[in-house]
Coordinates of C-alpha atoms and ligand atoms in Angstrom, one line a residue:
M252 CA -8.0 31.9 17.1
P253 CA -11.8 31.8 17.7
P254 CA -13.1 32.9 21.1
T255 CA -13.6 30.1 23.5
A256 CA -16.9 28.3 24.4
D257 CA -18.4 30.7 26.9
L258 CA -18.3 33.7 24.7
E259 CA -19.6 31.8 21.7
S260 CA -22.5 30.0 23.5
E261 CA -25.1 32.5 22.4
Q262 CA -24.3 32.2 18.7
Q263 CA -26.3 30.3 16.2
I264 CA -25.7 29.2 12.6
V265 CA -28.7 29.7 10.2
V266 CA -28.8 27.6 7.1
R267 CA -31.3 27.6 4.3
K268 CA -31.8 25.0 1.6
S269 CA -29.0 25.6 -0.8
G270 CA -27.4 24.4 -4.0
P271 CA -25.7 23.6 -6.2
L272 CA -22.4 24.4 -4.4
L273 CA -19.7 25.4 -6.9
G274 CA -16.1 26.4 -6.5
E275 CA -13.0 25.6 -4.4
I276 CA -12.6 25.0 -0.7
V277 CA -9.2 24.8 1.0
V278 CA -9.3 21.9 3.5
P279 CA -7.6 22.9 6.7
G280 CA -5.1 20.9 8.8
A281 CA -6.4 18.1 11.0
K282 CA -7.5 18.9 14.6
N283 CA -6.6 15.3 15.7
S284 CA -3.1 15.7 14.3
V285 CA -2.2 19.2 15.4
L286 CA -3.2 18.8 19.0
K287 CA -0.8 15.8 19.3
L288 CA 1.9 17.6 17.4
M289 CA 1.6 20.4 19.9
A290 CA 1.9 18.0 22.8
A291 CA 5.0 16.5 21.2
T292 CA 6.8 19.8 21.8
L293 CA 7.1 18.7 25.4
L294 CA 9.7 16.2 24.4
A295 CA 12.6 18.5 23.5
E296 CA 13.7 22.1 24.2
G297 CA 13.7 24.5 21.4
E298 CA 11.5 26.3 18.9
Y299 CA 8.9 24.5 16.7
R300 CA 7.1 26.0 13.7
L301 CA 3.9 24.2 13.0
S302 CA 2.2 25.1 9.7
N303 CA -1.2 24.2 8.2
V304 CA -2.7 24.7 11.7
P305 CA -6.5 25.0 11.7
D306 CA -8.0 28.1 13.3
I307 CA -10.1 26.2 15.9
A308 CA -10.9 26.5 19.6
D309 CA -9.2 23.3 20.6
V310 CA -5.8 24.6 19.4
A311 CA -6.3 27.6 21.6
I312 CA -7.2 25.3 24.6
M313 CA -4.2 23.1 23.9
A314 CA -2.0 26.2 23.8
D315 CA -3.3 27.2 27.2
L316 CA -2.7 23.8 28.6
L317 CA 0.9 23.6 27.3
D318 CA 1.5 27.2 28.5
A319 CA 0.5 26.1 32.0
I320 CA 3.0 23.2 31.7
G321 CA 5.8 25.4 30.3
V322 CA 5.6 25.6 26.5
S323 CA 4.5 28.9 25.0
T324 CA 2.6 29.3 21.7
T325 CA 2.5 32.3 19.4
I326 CA 0.7 32.8 16.1
S327 CA 3.5 33.4 13.7
G328 CA 1.6 33.6 10.4
P329 CA -1.5 32.5 8.6
N330 CA -2.3 29.0 9.9
E331 CA 1.1 28.9 11.5
I332 CA 2.1 28.7 15.2
T333 CA 5.5 28.9 16.8
M334 CA 6.0 27.0 20.0
H335 CA 8.8 27.5 22.5
N336 CA 10.0 24.9 25.0
G337 CA 12.5 26.6 27.2
G338 CA 13.2 23.5 29.3
V339 CA 11.3 24.8 32.4
I340 CA 8.5 22.2 32.6
E341 CA 6.0 21.7 35.4
P342 CA 4.5 18.3 34.6
V343 CA 1.1 19.0 36.0
A344 CA -2.0 19.4 33.8
P345 CA -4.7 21.5 35.6
Y346 CA -8.3 20.4 35.8
E347 CA -9.8 23.6 34.3
L348 CA -8.0 22.9 31.0
V349 CA -8.0 19.1 30.9
E350 CA -11.7 18.9 31.4
R351 CA -12.3 20.8 28.2
I352 CA -10.4 18.7 25.7
R353 CA -9.9 15.0 25.3
A354 CA -6.5 15.4 23.6
S355 CA -5.1 16.7 26.9
I356 CA -4.4 13.1 27.7
N357 CA -1.7 13.4 25.0
V358 CA 0.6 15.2 27.4
L359 CA 0.9 12.0 29.5
G360 CA 3.3 10.1 27.2
P361 CA 5.8 12.9 26.5
L362 CA 5.9 14.1 30.1
L363 CA 6.3 10.6 31.7
G364 CA 8.9 9.6 29.2
R365 CA 11.0 12.8 29.4
Y366 CA 10.5 13.9 33.0
G367 CA 9.6 10.7 34.8
R368 CA 6.4 12.1 36.4
V369 CA 3.1 13.7 35.5
R370 CA -0.1 14.6 37.3
L371 CA -3.2 15.2 35.3
S372 CA -7.0 15.2 35.7
L373 CA -9.0 12.6 33.9
P374 CA -9.7 14.1 30.4
G375 CA -13.0 15.5 29.2
G376 CA -13.9 16.5 25.7
D377 CA -16.9 15.2 23.7
D378 CA -19.7 13.8 25.8
F379 CA -20.5 10.5 24.0
G380 CA -20.3 7.9 26.7
S381 CA -17.5 6.5 28.7
R382 CA -14.0 7.0 27.3
P383 CA -11.6 5.2 29.6
I384 CA -7.8 5.3 29.5
D385 CA -7.1 1.8 30.7
M386 CA -5.0 0.9 27.6
H387 CA -2.8 3.9 28.0
V388 CA -2.2 3.0 31.7
A389 CA -1.6 -0.8 31.0
G390 CA 0.9 0.1 28.2
L391 CA 2.8 2.5 30.3
E392 CA 2.8 0.1 33.3
A393 CA 4.4 -2.5 31.0
M394 CA 7.1 0.0 30.4
G395 CA 7.7 0.4 34.2
A396 CA 5.4 3.3 35.2
T397 CA 3.4 3.3 38.3
F398 CA 0.0 5.0 38.5
E399 CA -2.1 6.3 41.4
V400 CA -5.6 7.8 41.0
A401 CA -6.9 10.1 43.6
H402 CA -9.5 12.9 43.7
G403 CA -10.0 12.7 39.9
D404 CA -6.3 13.1 39.2
V405 CA -4.0 10.5 37.7
E406 CA -0.4 10.6 39.0
A407 CA 2.2 8.6 37.1
R408 CA 5.8 8.0 37.8
A409 CA 8.8 6.2 36.4
E410 CA 12.5 6.5 37.1
R411 CA 13.2 5.8 33.4
L412 CA 10.7 3.9 31.2
H413 CA 12.0 0.7 29.6
G414 CA 11.0 -0.9 26.3
A415 CA 8.2 -3.5 26.3
D416 CA 6.2 -5.6 23.9
I417 CA 2.7 -4.2 24.0
T418 CA -0.3 -5.7 22.1
F419 CA -3.5 -3.7 22.1
E420 CA -6.7 -5.6 22.3
F421 CA -8.2 -2.7 20.3
P422 CA -6.2 -0.1 18.2
S423 CA -6.8 2.9 20.4
V424 CA -5.7 6.2 18.8
G425 CA -4.8 8.0 22.0
A426 CA -3.1 5.0 23.6
T427 CA -1.0 4.4 20.5
E428 CA 0.1 8.1 20.6
N429 CA 0.9 8.0 24.3
I430 CA 2.9 4.8 24.1
V431 CA 4.9 6.1 21.1
T432 CA 5.7 9.5 22.7
A433 CA 6.7 7.8 26.0
A434 CA 8.8 5.1 24.2
V435 CA 11.0 7.6 22.2
H436 CA 12.9 8.2 25.5
A437 CA 12.6 4.7 27.0
K438 CA 15.6 2.4 27.5
G439 CA 15.5 -0.2 24.8
T440 CA 12.9 -1.1 22.2
T441 CA 9.2 -0.9 22.5
V442 CA 7.0 -2.9 20.0
I443 CA 3.4 -1.9 19.7
D444 CA 1.2 -4.5 18.0
N445 CA -2.3 -3.8 16.8
A446 CA -1.4 -0.1 16.9
A447 CA -3.9 2.4 15.6
R448 CA -2.7 3.6 12.1
E449 CA -4.8 6.7 11.4
P450 CA -3.0 9.2 9.1
E451 CA -2.8 11.6 12.1
I452 CA -0.7 9.0 14.0
A453 CA 1.6 8.7 11.0
D454 CA 1.8 12.5 11.0
L455 CA 2.9 12.5 14.6
C456 CA 5.5 9.8 14.0
T457 CA 6.9 11.7 11.1
M458 CA 7.4 14.7 13.3
L459 CA 9.0 12.6 16.1
V460 CA 11.4 11.1 13.5
S461 CA 12.4 14.5 12.3
M462 CA 13.1 15.4 16.0
G463 CA 15.5 12.5 16.1
A464 CA 13.3 9.6 17.3
D465 CA 13.9 6.1 16.0
I466 CA 10.6 4.7 14.8
E467 CA 10.0 1.8 12.4
G468 CA 6.7 0.9 10.8
V469 CA 5.2 4.4 10.6
G470 CA 1.7 4.1 9.2
S471 CA 1.4 0.4 9.9
S472 CA -0.2 -1.5 12.8
T473 CA 3.2 -2.6 14.2
L474 CA 5.3 0.3 15.5
V475 CA 8.9 -0.4 16.7
V476 CA 10.3 2.4 18.8
H477 CA 14.0 2.3 19.7
G478 CA 14.5 4.6 22.7
V479 CA 17.0 7.4 22.5
E480 CA 18.9 9.0 25.4
P481 CA 16.8 11.7 27.2
G482 CA 18.0 15.1 26.0
S483 CA 19.0 13.9 22.6
L484 CA 15.8 14.9 20.7
R485 CA 15.7 18.3 19.0
S486 CA 13.0 20.7 18.0
T487 CA 11.7 20.8 14.4
D488 CA 9.3 22.4 11.9
H489 CA 6.3 20.4 10.7
R490 CA 3.3 20.8 8.4
T491 CA 0.1 19.4 9.7
V492 CA -1.6 16.7 7.6
T493 CA -4.9 17.8 6.0
D494 CA -8.1 17.0 7.9
R495 CA -9.9 14.1 6.3
I496 CA -13.0 14.6 8.5
Q497 CA -13.3 18.3 7.4
A498 CA -12.8 17.1 3.8
A499 CA -15.6 14.6 4.1
T500 CA -17.8 17.3 5.6
Y501 CA -17.5 19.4 2.4
I502 CA -18.1 16.2 0.3
A503 CA -21.2 15.6 2.3
A504 CA -22.3 19.2 1.8
A505 CA -22.0 18.8 -2.0
A506 CA -23.7 15.4 -1.8
V507 CA -26.9 16.8 -0.3
A508 CA -26.9 20.2 -2.0
G509 CA -25.6 19.0 -5.4
G510 CA -22.8 20.8 -7.4
E511 CA -19.1 20.5 -7.9
L512 CA -16.4 21.3 -5.4
F513 CA -12.6 21.2 -5.7
L514 CA -11.3 20.3 -2.2
R515 CA -7.7 21.7 -2.2
G516 CA -5.5 19.6 0.0
A517 CA -7.8 16.6 0.4
R518 CA -5.9 13.3 0.2
R519 CA -7.4 10.2 -1.2
E520 CA -4.8 8.0 0.4
D521 CA -6.1 9.0 3.9
M522 CA -9.8 8.5 3.0
E523 CA -9.8 5.5 0.6
M524 CA -12.6 3.5 2.2
V525 CA -15.0 6.3 2.8
L526 CA -14.5 7.7 -0.7
R527 CA -15.3 4.2 -2.1
R528 CA -18.6 4.2 -0.1
F529 CA -19.3 7.8 -1.2
S530 CA -18.9 6.6 -4.8
D531 CA -21.3 3.7 -4.1
M532 CA -23.8 6.4 -3.1
G533 CA -23.5 8.0 -6.5
L534 CA -20.9 10.7 -6.0
R535 CA -18.1 11.2 -8.6
I536 CA -14.8 11.9 -6.9
V537 CA -11.9 12.6 -9.1
D538 CA -8.2 12.9 -8.1
Q539 CA -6.6 16.2 -9.0
H540 CA -3.2 17.7 -8.5
H541 CA -3.3 18.8 -4.8
G542 CA -6.8 17.7 -4.1
L543 CA -10.0 16.0 -5.0
T544 CA -13.0 17.1 -7.0
V545 CA -16.4 16.0 -5.9
C546 CA -19.3 16.1 -8.3
S547 CA -22.9 15.4 -7.2
E548 CA -25.8 15.0 -9.6
G549 CA -29.1 13.6 -8.8
R550 CA -30.3 11.8 -5.7
L551 CA -27.9 9.8 -3.6
R552 CA -28.3 6.0 -3.2
S553 CA -28.6 4.4 0.2
I554 CA -25.8 2.1 1.5
D555 CA -25.1 0.1 4.7
V556 CA -22.1 1.3 6.7
A557 CA -20.2 0.1 9.8
T558 CA -17.6 2.2 11.6
L559 CA -14.3 0.6 12.3
P560 CA -10.8 1.7 13.3
Y561 CA -8.6 3.0 10.4
P562 CA -8.5 2.0 7.5
G563 CA -12.2 1.3 8.1
I564 CA -14.8 4.0 8.1
A565 CA -14.1 6.4 11.0
T566 CA -16.8 7.0 13.6
D567 CA -16.2 10.7 13.0
Y568 CA -17.7 10.4 9.5
K569 CA -20.8 8.7 10.8
P570 CA -23.1 11.7 11.5
L571 CA -22.3 13.0 8.0
I572 CA -23.1 9.6 6.5
V573 CA -26.4 9.4 8.5
T574 CA -27.3 12.8 7.2
M575 CA -26.6 11.8 3.6
L576 CA -28.7 8.7 4.0
A577 CA -31.5 10.8 5.4
V578 CA -32.0 12.3 1.9
A579 CA -30.9 9.3 -0.2
D580 CA -33.0 6.9 -2.2
G581 CA -33.7 3.8 -0.1
V582 CA -32.9 2.4 3.3
G583 CA -29.4 2.3 4.9
I584 CA -28.2 0.7 8.1
V585 CA -25.4 2.3 10.0
T586 CA -23.6 0.3 12.7
E587 CA -21.5 2.1 15.3
N588 CA -18.6 -0.1 16.6
L589 CA -16.6 2.5 18.6
Y590 CA -18.7 4.7 20.8
P591 CA -22.0 3.1 22.0
G592 CA -23.5 6.5 23.0
R593 CA -22.8 8.2 19.7
F594 CA -26.3 8.4 18.2
R595 CA -27.5 11.4 20.2
Y596 CA -27.7 13.7 17.3
V597 CA -30.3 11.5 15.7
E598 CA -33.0 13.2 17.7
E599 CA -31.9 16.5 16.2
L600 CA -32.0 15.1 12.7
Q601 CA -35.5 13.8 13.5
R602 CA -36.5 17.3 14.3
L603 CA -35.6 18.1 10.7
G604 CA -38.0 15.4 9.6
A605 CA -35.4 12.6 9.0
D606 CA -36.8 9.1 9.2
I607 CA -34.2 7.3 11.5
R608 CA -34.7 4.6 14.0
T609 CA -31.9 3.5 16.4
D610 CA -31.6 0.1 18.1
G611 CA -28.5 -0.4 20.2
H612 CA -25.6 0.4 18.1
H613 CA -27.5 0.3 14.8
A614 CA -29.4 3.1 13.0
V615 CA -31.9 2.4 10.2
V616 CA -32.2 5.5 7.9
R617 CA -35.1 5.6 5.4
G618 CA -34.2 8.3 2.9
L619 CA -36.7 11.2 2.1
P620 CA -36.6 13.5 -0.9
S621 CA -36.1 16.5 1.5
L622 CA -35.9 17.6 5.1
S623 CA -37.6 20.5 6.8
G624 CA -35.9 23.3 8.6
A625 CA -36.2 23.6 12.4
R626 CA -34.2 24.7 15.5
V627 CA -31.6 22.1 16.5
R628 CA -28.7 21.9 18.9
A629 CA -25.2 20.6 18.1
P630 CA -24.4 17.9 20.7
D631 CA -20.7 17.6 19.7
I632 CA -18.2 18.6 16.9
R633 CA -19.0 16.1 14.2
A634 CA -22.7 16.0 14.9
G635 CA -22.8 19.8 14.8
A636 CA -21.2 19.8 11.3
A637 CA -23.7 17.2 10.2
L638 CA -26.6 19.4 11.3
V639 CA -25.2 22.2 9.2
V640 CA -25.0 19.8 6.2
A641 CA -28.5 18.6 6.9
G642 CA -29.7 22.3 6.9
L643 CA -28.5 22.6 3.3
A644 CA -31.1 19.9 2.3
A645 CA -33.9 21.2 4.5
E646 CA -36.8 23.3 3.2
G647 CA -36.9 26.7 5.0
E648 CA -34.5 27.7 7.8
T649 CA -32.5 25.5 10.1
M650 CA -31.1 27.2 13.2
I651 CA -28.3 25.4 15.0
S652 CA -27.2 26.3 18.5
G653 CA -24.3 24.8 20.4
V654 CA -22.0 26.4 17.9
H655 CA -19.0 26.3 20.3
H656 CA -18.9 22.5 19.7
I657 CA -18.4 23.1 15.9
D658 CA -15.8 25.8 16.6
R659 CA -13.7 23.2 18.5
G660 CA -12.9 21.3 15.3
Y661 CA -14.0 23.4 12.2
D662 CA -12.0 26.3 10.8
D663 CA -14.6 28.7 9.5
L664 CA -17.2 26.1 8.3
V665 CA -19.7 28.9 7.7
G666 CA -17.4 31.1 5.6
R667 CA -16.2 28.1 3.6
L668 CA -19.7 27.0 2.7
A669 CA -20.9 30.5 2.0
A670 CA -18.1 31.1 -0.4
V671 CA -19.2 28.2 -2.6
G672 CA -22.8 29.3 -2.7
A673 CA -24.5 28.0 0.5
S674 CA -27.1 30.2 2.1
I675 CA -25.6 30.2 5.6
D676 CA -24.9 32.8 8.3
R677 CA -23.7 33.0 11.8
I678 CA -25.8 35.2 14.0
Ligands
EPU17 N1 -10.9 3.0 24.7 C1 -10.8 2.2 25.8 N2 -9.7 2.3 26.6 C2 -8.7 3.1 26.3 C3 -8.7 3.9 25.1 C4 -9.8 3.8 24.4 O1 -11.7 1.5 26.1 O2 -7.7 3.1 27.1 C5 -12.1 2.9 23.8 C6 -12.8 4.2 23.8 O3 -13.6 4.3 25.0 C7 -13.6 4.2 22.5 C8 -12.6 3.5 21.6 O4 -11.7 2.8 22.5 O5 -14.7 3.4 22.6 C9 -11.8 4.4 20.7 O6 -11.0 5.2 21.5 P1 -9.6 5.8 20.9 O7 -8.6 5.8 22.0 O8 -9.2 5.2 19.6 O9 -10.0 7.3 20.6 P2 -9.5 8.7 21.2 O10 -8.0 8.7 21.1 O11 -10.1 8.9 22.5 C10 -9.6 9.8 18.9 C11 -10.2 11.1 18.3 C12 -11.7 11.0 18.2 C13 -12.1 9.8 17.4 C14 -11.4 8.6 17.9 C15 -11.6 7.3 17.0 C16 -8.7 12.8 19.2 C17 -8.5 13.9 20.1 N3 -9.9 12.2 19.2 O12 -10.1 9.7 20.2 O13 -12.1 12.2 17.6 O14 -13.5 9.7 17.3 O15 -10.0 8.8 18.0 O16 -11.1 7.5 15.7 O17 -7.8 12.4 18.4 C18 -13.4 14.2 17.2 O18 -12.5 14.6 16.6 O19 -14.5 14.7 17.2 C19 -13.2 12.9 18.0 C20 -14.0 12.5 18.9

């Protein structure tokens, strides 16, 4: 696993204008799936073998957090971890770990449902505006939990949760995951309407079902969870779904640098909408056995895009799309509907010469034939990757600091790009 943020903070990624990119990239497993799969090991004693695990810093942080609670993690093979839940669980998530990773909130559902109490600090992670947990709390309260907040900690309790009918006003990823993982041990049936239906949630539900959970509607916006008796779930082995955001990152790289890449493991069914829009921009994306081929010839065309919950265009694709539009032919308008503060990286792209104006939750991007290399800073995971992609289309040298953000979610981005011909180094 890569070293954690403090050790990495001095490192930089240097990218030079590159292309065409040619060859094959193996797309790793999804960060936003594996972290939740790891948290699900709190639900039952035993040994779990998780495969297709990306080598990223967030996995190491999640392993530390679960270790503090009582589940140990060992690396048992290439991209494989084995987790051991010995049944001695302390349902307390310490501040030092929780503040580093948003997905720490995912221990709430399993711990409350299985052990009836949990204390955790309010979660940290990416810094793009306020990220409340009111929907997690309201859903669990409807199932009988009580919450107290004091000194930055949330303390939740429940004798045994009971089933409830829960309708989300917005399909929150984290709230859906927490309600499902709490409901698997609740007394009776929980129905979640307007549930988030990202592929990573379906992946989590598939693992829960193989542990013995009774869930209907997997992959849909209505999840029906029939609770089982506490203690009746068992451990399992599971392969993490491929990361659609990392797949899109390599598509964006080929898009701005030109070339042809085979993305092994990329799944069209998880990226239908964004692939359609990439095609509208002029990319040719062809289904293959076990992956997708992306072919980029000539200049991209501009499009308008709005982010929406799945199956809409994910907010996590947006920095990549803005980067592609920065070198496309024409003007594109990008609308952010999930995180109001998530345009901070625009200033960094402007340092590379990009013509982008933001107004509230809209960005107007006027494409230029090329960008110009400069020193920039990655403000978060996805924006960091987008700056690397932008560097491929920038004359001269682009130096990206804040590399520890990229390491949180990208498994060897530099090595993977270098292997297909990008001029990129980590120094
Ligand atoms: N929201 C609320 N109240 C809640 C929960 C969410 O107001 O109780 C709001 C949030 O503030 C935000 C929106 O709803 O404006 C979306 O939040 P959601 O709960 O769906 O997202 P999340 O679970 O916090 C996950 C991913 C994010 C990704 C979003 C949206 C993980 C660890 N994180 O966050 O991924 O952007 O879903 O798809 O799964 C990343 O990987 O870089 C990343 C930030």
